[in-house]
mmCIF file of C-alpha atoms in Angstrom:
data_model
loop_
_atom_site.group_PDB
_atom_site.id
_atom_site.type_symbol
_atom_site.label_atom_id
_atom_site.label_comp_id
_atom_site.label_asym_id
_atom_site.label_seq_id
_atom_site.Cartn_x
_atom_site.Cartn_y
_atom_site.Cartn_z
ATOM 1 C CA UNK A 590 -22.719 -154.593 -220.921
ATOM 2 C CA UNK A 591 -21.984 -157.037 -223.788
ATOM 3 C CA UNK A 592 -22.020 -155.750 -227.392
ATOM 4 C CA UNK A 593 -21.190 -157.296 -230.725
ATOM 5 C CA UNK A 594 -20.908 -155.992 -234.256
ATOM 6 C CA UNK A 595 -24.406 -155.775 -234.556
ATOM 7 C CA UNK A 596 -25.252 -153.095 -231.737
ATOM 8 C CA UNK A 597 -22.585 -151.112 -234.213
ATOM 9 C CA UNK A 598 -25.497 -149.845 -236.658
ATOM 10 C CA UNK A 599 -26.799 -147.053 -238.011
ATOM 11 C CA UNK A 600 -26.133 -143.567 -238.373
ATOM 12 C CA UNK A 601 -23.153 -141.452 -236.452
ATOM 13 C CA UNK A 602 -21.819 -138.290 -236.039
ATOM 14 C CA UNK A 603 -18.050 -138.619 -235.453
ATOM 15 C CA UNK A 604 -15.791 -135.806 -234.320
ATOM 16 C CA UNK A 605 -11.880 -135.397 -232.848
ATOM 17 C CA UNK A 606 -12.560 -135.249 -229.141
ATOM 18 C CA UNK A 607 -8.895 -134.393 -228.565
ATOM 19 C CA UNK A 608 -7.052 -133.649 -231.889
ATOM 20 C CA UNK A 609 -3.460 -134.817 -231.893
ATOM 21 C CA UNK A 610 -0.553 -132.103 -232.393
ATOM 22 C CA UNK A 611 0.097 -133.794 -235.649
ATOM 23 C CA UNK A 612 -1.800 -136.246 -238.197
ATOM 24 C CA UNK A 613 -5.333 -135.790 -237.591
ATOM 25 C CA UNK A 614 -5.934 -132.365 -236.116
ATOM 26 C CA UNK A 615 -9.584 -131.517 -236.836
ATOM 27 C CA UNK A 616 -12.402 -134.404 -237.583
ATOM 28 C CA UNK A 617 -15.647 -134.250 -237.893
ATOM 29 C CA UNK A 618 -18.528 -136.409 -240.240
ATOM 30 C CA UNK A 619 -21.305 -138.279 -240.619
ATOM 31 C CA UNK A 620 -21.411 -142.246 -240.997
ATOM 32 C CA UNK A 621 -23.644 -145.267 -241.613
ATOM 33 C CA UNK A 622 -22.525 -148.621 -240.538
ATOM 34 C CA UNK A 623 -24.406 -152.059 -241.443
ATOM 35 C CA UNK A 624 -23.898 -154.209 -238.776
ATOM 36 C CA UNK A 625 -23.406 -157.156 -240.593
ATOM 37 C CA UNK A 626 -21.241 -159.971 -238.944
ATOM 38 C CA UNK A 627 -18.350 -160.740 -238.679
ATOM 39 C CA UNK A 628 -17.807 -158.018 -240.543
ATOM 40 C CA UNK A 629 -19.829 -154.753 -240.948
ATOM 41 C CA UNK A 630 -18.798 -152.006 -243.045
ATOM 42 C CA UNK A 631 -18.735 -148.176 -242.066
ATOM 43 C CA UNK A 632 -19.392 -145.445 -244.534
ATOM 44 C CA UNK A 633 -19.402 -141.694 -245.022
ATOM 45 C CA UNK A 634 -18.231 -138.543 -245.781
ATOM 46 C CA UNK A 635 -15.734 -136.422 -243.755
ATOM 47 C CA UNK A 636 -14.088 -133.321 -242.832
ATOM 48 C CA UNK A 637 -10.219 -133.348 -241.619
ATOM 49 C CA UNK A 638 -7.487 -131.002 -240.896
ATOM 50 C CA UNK A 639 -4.556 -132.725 -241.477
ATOM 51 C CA UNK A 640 -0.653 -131.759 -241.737
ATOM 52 C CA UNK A 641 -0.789 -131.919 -245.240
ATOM 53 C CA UNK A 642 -3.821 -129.622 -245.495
ATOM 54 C CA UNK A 643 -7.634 -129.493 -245.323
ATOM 55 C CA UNK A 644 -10.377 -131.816 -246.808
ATOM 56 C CA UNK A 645 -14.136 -131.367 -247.181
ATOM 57 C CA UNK A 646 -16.463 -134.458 -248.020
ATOM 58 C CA UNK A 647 -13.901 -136.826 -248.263
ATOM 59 C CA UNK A 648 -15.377 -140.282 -248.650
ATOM 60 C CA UNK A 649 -14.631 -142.581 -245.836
ATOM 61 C CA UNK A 650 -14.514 -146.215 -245.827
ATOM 62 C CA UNK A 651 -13.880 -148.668 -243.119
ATOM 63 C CA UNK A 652 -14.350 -152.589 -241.818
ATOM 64 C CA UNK A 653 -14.940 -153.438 -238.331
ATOM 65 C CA UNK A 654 -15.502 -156.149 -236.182
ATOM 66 C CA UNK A 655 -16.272 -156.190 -232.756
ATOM 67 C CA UNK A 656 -16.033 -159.095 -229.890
ATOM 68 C CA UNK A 657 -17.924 -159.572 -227.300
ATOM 69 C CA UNK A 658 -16.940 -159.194 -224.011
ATOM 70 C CA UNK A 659 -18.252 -158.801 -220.308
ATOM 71 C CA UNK A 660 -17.842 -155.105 -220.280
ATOM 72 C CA UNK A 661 -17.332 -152.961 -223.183
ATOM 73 C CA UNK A 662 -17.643 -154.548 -226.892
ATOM 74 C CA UNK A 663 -13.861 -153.927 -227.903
ATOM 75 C CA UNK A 664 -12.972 -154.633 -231.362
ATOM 76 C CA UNK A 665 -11.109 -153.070 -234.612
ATOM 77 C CA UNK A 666 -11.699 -150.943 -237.599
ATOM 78 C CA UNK A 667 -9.646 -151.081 -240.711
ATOM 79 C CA UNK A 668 -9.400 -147.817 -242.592
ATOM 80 C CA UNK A 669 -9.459 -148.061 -246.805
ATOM 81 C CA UNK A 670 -9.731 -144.915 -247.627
ATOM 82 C CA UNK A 671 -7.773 -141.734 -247.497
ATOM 83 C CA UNK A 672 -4.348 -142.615 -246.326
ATOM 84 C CA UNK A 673 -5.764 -145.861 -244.687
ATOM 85 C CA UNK A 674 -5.264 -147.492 -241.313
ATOM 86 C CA UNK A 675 -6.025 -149.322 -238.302
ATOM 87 C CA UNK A 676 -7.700 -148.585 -235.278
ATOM 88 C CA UNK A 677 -9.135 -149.861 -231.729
ATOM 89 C CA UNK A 678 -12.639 -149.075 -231.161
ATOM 90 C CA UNK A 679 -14.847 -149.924 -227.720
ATOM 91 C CA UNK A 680 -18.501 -149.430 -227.683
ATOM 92 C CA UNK A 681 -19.407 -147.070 -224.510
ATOM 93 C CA UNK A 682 -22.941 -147.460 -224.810
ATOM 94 C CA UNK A 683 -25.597 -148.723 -227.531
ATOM 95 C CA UNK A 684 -25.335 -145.009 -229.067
ATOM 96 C CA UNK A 685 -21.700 -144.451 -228.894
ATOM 97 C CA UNK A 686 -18.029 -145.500 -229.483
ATOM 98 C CA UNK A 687 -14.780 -144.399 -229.684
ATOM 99 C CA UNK A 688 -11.987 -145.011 -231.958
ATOM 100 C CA UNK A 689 -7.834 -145.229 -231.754
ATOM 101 C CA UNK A 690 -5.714 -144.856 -234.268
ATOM 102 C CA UNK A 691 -2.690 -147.652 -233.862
ATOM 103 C CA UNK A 692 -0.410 -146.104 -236.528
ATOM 104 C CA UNK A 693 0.000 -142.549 -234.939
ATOM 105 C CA UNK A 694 1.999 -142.444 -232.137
ATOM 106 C CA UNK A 695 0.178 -139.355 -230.840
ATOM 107 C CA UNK A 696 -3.237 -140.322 -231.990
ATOM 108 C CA UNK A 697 -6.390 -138.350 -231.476
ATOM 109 C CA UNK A 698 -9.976 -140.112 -229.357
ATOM 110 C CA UNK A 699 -12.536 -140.204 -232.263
ATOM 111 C CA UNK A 700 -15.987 -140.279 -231.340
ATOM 112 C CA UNK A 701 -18.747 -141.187 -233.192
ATOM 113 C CA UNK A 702 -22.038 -140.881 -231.665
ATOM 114 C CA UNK A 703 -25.960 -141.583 -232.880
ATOM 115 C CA UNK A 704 -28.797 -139.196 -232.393
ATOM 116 C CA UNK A 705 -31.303 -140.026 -229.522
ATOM 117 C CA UNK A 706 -34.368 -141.373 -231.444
ATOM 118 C CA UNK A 707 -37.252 -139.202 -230.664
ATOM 119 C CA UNK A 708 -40.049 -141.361 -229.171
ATOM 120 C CA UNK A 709 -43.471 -141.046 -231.737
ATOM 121 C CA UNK A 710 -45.699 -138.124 -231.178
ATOM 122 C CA UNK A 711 -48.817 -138.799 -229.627
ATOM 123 C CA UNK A 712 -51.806 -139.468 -231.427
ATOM 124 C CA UNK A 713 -54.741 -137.211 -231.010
ATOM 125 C CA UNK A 714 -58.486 -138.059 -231.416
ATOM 126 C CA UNK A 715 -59.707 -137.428 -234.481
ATOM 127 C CA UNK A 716 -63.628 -138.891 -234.359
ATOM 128 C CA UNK A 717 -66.223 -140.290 -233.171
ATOM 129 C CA UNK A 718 -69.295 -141.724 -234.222
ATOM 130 C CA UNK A 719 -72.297 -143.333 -233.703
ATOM 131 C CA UNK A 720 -74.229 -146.178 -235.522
ATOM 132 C CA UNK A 721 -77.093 -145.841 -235.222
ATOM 133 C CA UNK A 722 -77.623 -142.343 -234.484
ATOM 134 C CA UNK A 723 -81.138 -142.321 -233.844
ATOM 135 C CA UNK A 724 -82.745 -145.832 -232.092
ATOM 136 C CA UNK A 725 -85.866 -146.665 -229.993
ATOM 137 C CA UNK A 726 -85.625 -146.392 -226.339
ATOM 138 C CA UNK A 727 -83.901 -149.446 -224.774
ATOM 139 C CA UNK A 728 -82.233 -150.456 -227.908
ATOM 140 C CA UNK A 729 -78.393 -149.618 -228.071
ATOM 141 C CA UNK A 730 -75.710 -147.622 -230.750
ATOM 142 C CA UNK A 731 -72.557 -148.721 -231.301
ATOM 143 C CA UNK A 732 -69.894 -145.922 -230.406
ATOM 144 C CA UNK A 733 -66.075 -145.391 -232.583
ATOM 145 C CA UNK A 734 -63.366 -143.153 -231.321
ATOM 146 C CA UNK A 735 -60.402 -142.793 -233.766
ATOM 147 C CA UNK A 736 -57.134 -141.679 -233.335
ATOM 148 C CA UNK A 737 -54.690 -140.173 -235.543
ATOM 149 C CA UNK A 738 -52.205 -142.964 -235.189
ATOM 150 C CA UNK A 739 -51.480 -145.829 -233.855
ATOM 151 C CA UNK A 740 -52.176 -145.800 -229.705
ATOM 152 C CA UNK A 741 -48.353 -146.367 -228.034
ATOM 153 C CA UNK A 742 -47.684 -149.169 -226.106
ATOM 154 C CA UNK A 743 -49.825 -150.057 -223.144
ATOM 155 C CA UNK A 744 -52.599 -148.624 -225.268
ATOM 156 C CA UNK A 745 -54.989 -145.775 -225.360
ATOM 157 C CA UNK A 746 -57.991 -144.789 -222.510
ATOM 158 C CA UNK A 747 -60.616 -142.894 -224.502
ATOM 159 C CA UNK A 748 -62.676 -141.087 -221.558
ATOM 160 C CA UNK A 749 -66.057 -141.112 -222.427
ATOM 161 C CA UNK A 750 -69.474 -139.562 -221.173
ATOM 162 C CA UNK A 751 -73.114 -138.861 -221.480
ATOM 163 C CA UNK A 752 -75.012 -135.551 -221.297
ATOM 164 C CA UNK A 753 -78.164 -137.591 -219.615
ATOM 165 C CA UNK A 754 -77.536 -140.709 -218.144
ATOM 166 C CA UNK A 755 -81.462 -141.296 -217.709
ATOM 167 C CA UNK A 756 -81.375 -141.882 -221.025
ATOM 168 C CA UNK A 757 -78.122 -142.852 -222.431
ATOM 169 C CA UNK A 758 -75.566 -144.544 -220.774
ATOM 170 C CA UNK A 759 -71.795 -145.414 -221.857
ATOM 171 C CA UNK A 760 -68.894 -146.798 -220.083
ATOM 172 C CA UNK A 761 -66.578 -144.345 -218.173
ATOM 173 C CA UNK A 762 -63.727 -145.139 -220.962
ATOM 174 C CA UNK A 763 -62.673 -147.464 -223.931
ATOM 175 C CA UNK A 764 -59.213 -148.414 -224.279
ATOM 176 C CA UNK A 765 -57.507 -148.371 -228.003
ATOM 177 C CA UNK A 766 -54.620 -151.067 -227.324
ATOM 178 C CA UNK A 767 -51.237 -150.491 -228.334
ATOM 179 C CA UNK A 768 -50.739 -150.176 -232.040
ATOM 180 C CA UNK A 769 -54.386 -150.106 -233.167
ATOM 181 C CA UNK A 770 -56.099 -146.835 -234.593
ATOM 182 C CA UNK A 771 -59.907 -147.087 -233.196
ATOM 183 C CA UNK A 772 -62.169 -148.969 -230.505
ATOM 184 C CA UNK A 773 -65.808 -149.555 -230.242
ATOM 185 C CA UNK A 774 -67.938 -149.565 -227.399
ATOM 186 C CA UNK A 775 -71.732 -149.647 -226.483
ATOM 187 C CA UNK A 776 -74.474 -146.805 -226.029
ATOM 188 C CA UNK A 777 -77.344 -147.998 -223.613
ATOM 189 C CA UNK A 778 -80.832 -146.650 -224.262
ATOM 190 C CA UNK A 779 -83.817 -146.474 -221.747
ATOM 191 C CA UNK A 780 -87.623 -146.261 -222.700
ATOM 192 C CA UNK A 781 -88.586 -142.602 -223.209
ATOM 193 C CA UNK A 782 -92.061 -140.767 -223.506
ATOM 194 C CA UNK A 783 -90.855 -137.836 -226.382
ATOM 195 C CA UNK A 784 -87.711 -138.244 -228.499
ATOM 196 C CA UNK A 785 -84.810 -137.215 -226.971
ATOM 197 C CA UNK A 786 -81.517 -136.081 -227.980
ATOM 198 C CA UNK A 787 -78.408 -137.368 -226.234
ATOM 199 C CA UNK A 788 -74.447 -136.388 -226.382
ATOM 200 C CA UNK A 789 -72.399 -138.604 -226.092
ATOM 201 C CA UNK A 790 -68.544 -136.992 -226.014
ATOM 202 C CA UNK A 791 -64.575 -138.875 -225.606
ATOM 203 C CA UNK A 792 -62.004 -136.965 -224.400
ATOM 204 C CA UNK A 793 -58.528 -138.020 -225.066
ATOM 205 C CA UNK A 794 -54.805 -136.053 -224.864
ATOM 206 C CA UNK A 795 -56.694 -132.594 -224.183
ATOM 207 C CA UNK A 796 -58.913 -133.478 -227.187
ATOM 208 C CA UNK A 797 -62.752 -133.881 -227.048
ATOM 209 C CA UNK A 798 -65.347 -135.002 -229.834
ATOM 210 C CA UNK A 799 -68.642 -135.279 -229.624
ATOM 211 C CA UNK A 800 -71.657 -137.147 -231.111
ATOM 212 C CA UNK A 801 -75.657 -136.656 -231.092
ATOM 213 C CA UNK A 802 -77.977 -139.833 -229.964
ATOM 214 C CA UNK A 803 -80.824 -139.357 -230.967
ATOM 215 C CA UNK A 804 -83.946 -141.796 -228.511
ATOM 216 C CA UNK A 805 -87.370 -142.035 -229.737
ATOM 217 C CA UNK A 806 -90.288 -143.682 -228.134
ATOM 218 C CA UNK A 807 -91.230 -146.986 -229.171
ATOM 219 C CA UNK A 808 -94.443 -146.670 -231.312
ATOM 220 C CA UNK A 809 -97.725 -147.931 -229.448
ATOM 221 C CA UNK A 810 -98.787 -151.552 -229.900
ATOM 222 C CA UNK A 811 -100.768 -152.398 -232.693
ATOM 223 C CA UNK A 812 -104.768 -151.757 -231.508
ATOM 224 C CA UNK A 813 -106.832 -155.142 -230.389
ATOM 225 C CA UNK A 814 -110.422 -156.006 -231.170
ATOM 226 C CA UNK A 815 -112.262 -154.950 -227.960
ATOM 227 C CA UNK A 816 -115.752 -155.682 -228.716
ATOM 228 C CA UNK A 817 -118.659 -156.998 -231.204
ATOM 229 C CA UNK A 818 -121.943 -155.670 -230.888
ATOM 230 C CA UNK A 819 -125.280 -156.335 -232.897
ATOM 231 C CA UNK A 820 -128.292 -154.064 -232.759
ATOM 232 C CA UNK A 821 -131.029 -155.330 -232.721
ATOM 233 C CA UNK A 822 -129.678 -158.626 -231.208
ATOM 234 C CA UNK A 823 -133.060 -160.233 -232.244
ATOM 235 C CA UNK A 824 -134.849 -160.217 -235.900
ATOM 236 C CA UNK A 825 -137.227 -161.948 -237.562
ATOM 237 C CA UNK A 826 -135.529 -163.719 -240.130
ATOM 238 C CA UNK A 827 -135.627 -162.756 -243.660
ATOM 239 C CA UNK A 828 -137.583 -159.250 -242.661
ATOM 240 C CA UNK A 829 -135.083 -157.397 -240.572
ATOM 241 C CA UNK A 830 -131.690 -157.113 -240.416
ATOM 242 C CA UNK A 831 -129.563 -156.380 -238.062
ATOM 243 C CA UNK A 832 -126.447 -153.836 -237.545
ATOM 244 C CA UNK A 833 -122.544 -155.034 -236.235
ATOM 245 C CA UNK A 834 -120.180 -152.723 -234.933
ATOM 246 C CA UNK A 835 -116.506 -153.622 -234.183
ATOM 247 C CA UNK A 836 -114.814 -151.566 -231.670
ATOM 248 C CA UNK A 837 -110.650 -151.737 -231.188
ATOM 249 C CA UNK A 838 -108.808 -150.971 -228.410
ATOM 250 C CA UNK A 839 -106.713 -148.179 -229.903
ATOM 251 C CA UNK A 840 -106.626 -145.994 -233.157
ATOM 252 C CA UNK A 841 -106.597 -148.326 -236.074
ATOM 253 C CA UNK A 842 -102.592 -147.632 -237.833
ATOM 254 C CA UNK A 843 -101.576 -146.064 -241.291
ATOM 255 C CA UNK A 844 -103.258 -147.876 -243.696
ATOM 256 C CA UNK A 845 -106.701 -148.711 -241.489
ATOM 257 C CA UNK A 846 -107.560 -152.410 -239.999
ATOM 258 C CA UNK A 847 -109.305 -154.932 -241.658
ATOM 259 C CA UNK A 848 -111.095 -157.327 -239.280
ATOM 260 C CA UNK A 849 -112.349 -160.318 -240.718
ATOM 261 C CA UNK A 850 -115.966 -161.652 -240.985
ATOM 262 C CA UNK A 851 -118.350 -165.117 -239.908
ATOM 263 C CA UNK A 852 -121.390 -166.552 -239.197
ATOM 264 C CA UNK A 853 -122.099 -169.664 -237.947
ATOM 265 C CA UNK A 854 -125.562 -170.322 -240.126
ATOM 266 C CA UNK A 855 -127.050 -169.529 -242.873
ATOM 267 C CA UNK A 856 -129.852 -168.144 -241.022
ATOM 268 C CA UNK A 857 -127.449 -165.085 -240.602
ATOM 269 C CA UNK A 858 -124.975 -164.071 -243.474
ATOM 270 C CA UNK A 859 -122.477 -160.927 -243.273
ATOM 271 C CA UNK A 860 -119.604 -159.936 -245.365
ATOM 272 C CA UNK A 861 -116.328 -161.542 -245.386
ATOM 273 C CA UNK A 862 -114.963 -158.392 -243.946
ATOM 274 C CA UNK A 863 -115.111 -154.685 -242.316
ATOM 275 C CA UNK A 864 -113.125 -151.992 -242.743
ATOM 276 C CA UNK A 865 -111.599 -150.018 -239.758
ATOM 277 C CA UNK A 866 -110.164 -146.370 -241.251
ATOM 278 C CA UNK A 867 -106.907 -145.325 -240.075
ATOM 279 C CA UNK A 868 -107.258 -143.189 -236.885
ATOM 280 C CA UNK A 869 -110.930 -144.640 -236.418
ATOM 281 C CA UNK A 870 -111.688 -146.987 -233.276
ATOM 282 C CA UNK A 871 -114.867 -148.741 -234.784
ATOM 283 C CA UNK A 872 -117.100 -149.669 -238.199
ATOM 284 C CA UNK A 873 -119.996 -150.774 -238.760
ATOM 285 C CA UNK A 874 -121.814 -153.772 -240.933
ATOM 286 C CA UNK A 875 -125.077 -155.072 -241.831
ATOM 287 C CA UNK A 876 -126.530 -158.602 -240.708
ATOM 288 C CA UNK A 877 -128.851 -159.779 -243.307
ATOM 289 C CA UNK A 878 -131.409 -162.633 -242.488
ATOM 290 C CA UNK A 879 -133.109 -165.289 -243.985
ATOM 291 C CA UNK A 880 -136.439 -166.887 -243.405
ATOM 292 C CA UNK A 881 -136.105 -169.821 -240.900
ATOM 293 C CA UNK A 882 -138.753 -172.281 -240.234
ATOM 294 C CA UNK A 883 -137.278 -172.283 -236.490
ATOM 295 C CA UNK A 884 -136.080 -169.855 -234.383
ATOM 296 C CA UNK A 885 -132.503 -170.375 -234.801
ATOM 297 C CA UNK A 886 -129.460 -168.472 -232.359
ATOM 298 C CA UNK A 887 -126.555 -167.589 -235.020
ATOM 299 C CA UNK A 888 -123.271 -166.718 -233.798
ATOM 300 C CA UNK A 889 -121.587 -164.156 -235.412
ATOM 301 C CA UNK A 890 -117.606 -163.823 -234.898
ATOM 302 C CA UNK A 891 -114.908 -160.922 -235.605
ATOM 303 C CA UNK A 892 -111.425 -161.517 -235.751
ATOM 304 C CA UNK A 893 -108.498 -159.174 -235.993
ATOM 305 C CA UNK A 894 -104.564 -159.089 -234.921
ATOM 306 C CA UNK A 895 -105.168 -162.425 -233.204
ATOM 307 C CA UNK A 896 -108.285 -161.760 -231.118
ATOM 308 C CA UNK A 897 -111.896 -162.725 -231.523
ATOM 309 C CA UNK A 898 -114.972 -161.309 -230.238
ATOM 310 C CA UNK A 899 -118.496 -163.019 -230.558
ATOM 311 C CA UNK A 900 -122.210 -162.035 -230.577
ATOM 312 C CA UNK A 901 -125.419 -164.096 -230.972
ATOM 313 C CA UNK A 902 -128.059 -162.870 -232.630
ATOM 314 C CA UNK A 903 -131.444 -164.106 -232.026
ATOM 315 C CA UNK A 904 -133.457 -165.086 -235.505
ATOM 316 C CA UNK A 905 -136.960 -165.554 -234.957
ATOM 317 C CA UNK A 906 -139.793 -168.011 -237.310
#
C-alpha cells in the first residue's frame, strides 16, 4: 500500500515497543501531526526514562517527510526537541507507524498508533406526524418520520403501517437517504359512512411512533329542486288565487335555501322568491291573479342550485 506524508495525520499514541538497554528506556505520549507536504510537523507531550533520569510532559517536536513507495510509505523524522535527532519511520498501516532512531546504536522500535474512530451512533426515530390529521374519505394526509440524526449511508427504511387498511392505506416503508433527517410519504383515504379513526405507526431501530388519522364522511350533496306544484291549478283571474309549493330533494343546509321566483304573464304575479328553512324539504307561496279579458295559461317557474321546475296555471275570463 502506497502512503505519503499526508496519510501521516492526526492524533497518536506513541510508546517504546522494545526499550533499548541504554538511551531511551521507557516512552510513552500523545502526538498530533499535520500532514502538510513536503513537510508535516509532529507535536506533543511525552514521558521518557532515560539514562540521565526521568521526564514527565516533556514537549516534543519533530519534522517528517515521507515518500511514497509500492509497499510501505518509508520516510524520516527530524527530532528538535529534547536532545534532538534523527530517525527512520515506515507507515504499517493508515493508523500506525513506527520509528528508528539513527543516532543510537542500540535504538528502541517506537510506535505511535491512532485510535480506531468509532463509527456514528445510530439515529433513532424521534416523530411522526400527520398533516392533515383529520380529512374526508378518499382525500389523502401527508405522513413525516424524523430521526434523531442524520440516516448513515445507504439511507434509512422507516417501516410503516396502518391499523385498518379499509380505510387508510400507507406504503410498507419510506426510506430517509443517507445524510438527511426526515422523509414524507402519503396516507390514502377511502369513502366512509361514520368518522373513523385510523393509526398510522413507523417502526425504525426497535423504535415505534405512532399517529391518529382521523376519516370523516363527505357531507351529503347540496339538496335539488324536485318539484313545483300549484293548487288550485285553475282560477279565475283577479278573484282567486292560487297556492305554490316547492319541494327539494333533501333537507335544505345551515342557513335554509332560497329558490328563486317567475311568471311568465302578468295575468299571474308571485314573489321574486321563497324561502326554504334549514332542515325543511318544502315552502309554500301565494299566486295572485289579475282580471284577464281571455283565458290566459301562465307559466310559473322555480329555480334553485341549478335546476328548474315549472307549473301552468290555468287563469280563466
Amino acid at each position: 500500500m502506497s502512503f505519503t506524508n499526508s496519510a501521516l495525520n492526526g492524533n497518536y499514541a506513541g510508546v517504546a515497543a522494545t526499550p533499548a538497554s541504554f538511551g531511551v528506556q521507557v516512552f510513552s505520549g500523545e502526538f498530533a501531526a499535520d500532514g502538510a507536504s513536503p513537510t508535516g510537523n509532529m507535536t506533543g507531550t511525552e514521558d521518557i526514562g532515560a539514562s540521565g533520569g526521568p521526564v514527565s510532559g516533556a514537549a516534543f517536536q519533530a519534522a517528517y517527510a515521507i515518500s511514497s513507495s509500492s509497499a510501505n510509505g518509508r520516510g524520516t523524522m527530524t527530532v528538535a526537541s529534547g536532545e534532538g535527532g534523527n530517525a527512520v519511520i515506515y507507515m504499517i498501516s493508515a493508523t500506525a507507524f513506527v520509528a528508528v532512531s539513527l543516532n543510537d546504536p542500540n535504538p528502541a522500535v517506537l510506535l505511535f498508533e491512532q485510535s480506531a474512530t468509532s463509527p456514528p451512533p445510530t439515529p433513532t426515530l424521534t416523530s411522526l406526524t400527520l398533516s392533515p390529521a383529520t380529512v374526508t374519505g378518499g382525500d389523502s394526509s401527508t405522513g413525516t418520520v424524523t430521526l434523531s440524526g442524520p440516516a448513515p449511508s445507504g439511507g434509512a427504511q422507516v417501516a410503516l403501517s396502518s391499523s385498518d387498511t379499509s380505510v387508510a392505506t400507507v406504503p410498507s416503508s419510506v426510506t430517509v437517504t443517507a445524510g438527511a433527517t426526515s422523509a414524507t410519504f402519503t396516507v390514502n383515504t377511502s369513502a366512509v359512512t361514520a368518522s373513523t379513526t385510523v393509526t398510522i405507526s413507523a417502526a425504525y431501530a426497535g423504535v415505534t411512533k405512532t399517529a391518529s388519522l382521523t376519516v370523516n364522511p363527505a357531507p351529503p350533496p347540496p339538496p335539488t329542486l324536485s318539484s313545483l306544484t300549484l293548487n288550485p291549478s285553475t282560477v279565475i283571474g283577479g278573484v282567486q288565487s292560487s297556492t305554490g309549493q316547492v319541494t327539494l330533494s333533501a333537507p335544505a343546509p345551515a342557513g335554509g335555501a332560497t329558490v328563486t321566483l317567475s311568471s311568465s304573464s302578468g295575468a299571474a304575479s308571485v314573489p321574486s322568491s321563497v324561502f326554504v328553512p334549514e332542515g325543511a324539504t318544502s315552502a309554500t307561496f301565494t299566486v295572485n291573479t289579475s282580471i284577464v279579458l281571455v283565458s290566459t295559461s301562465v307559466t310559473i317557474s322555480a329555480s334553485y342550485n341549478g335546476t328548474t321546475r315549472m307549473a301552468s296555471l290555468n287563469v280563466l275570463l
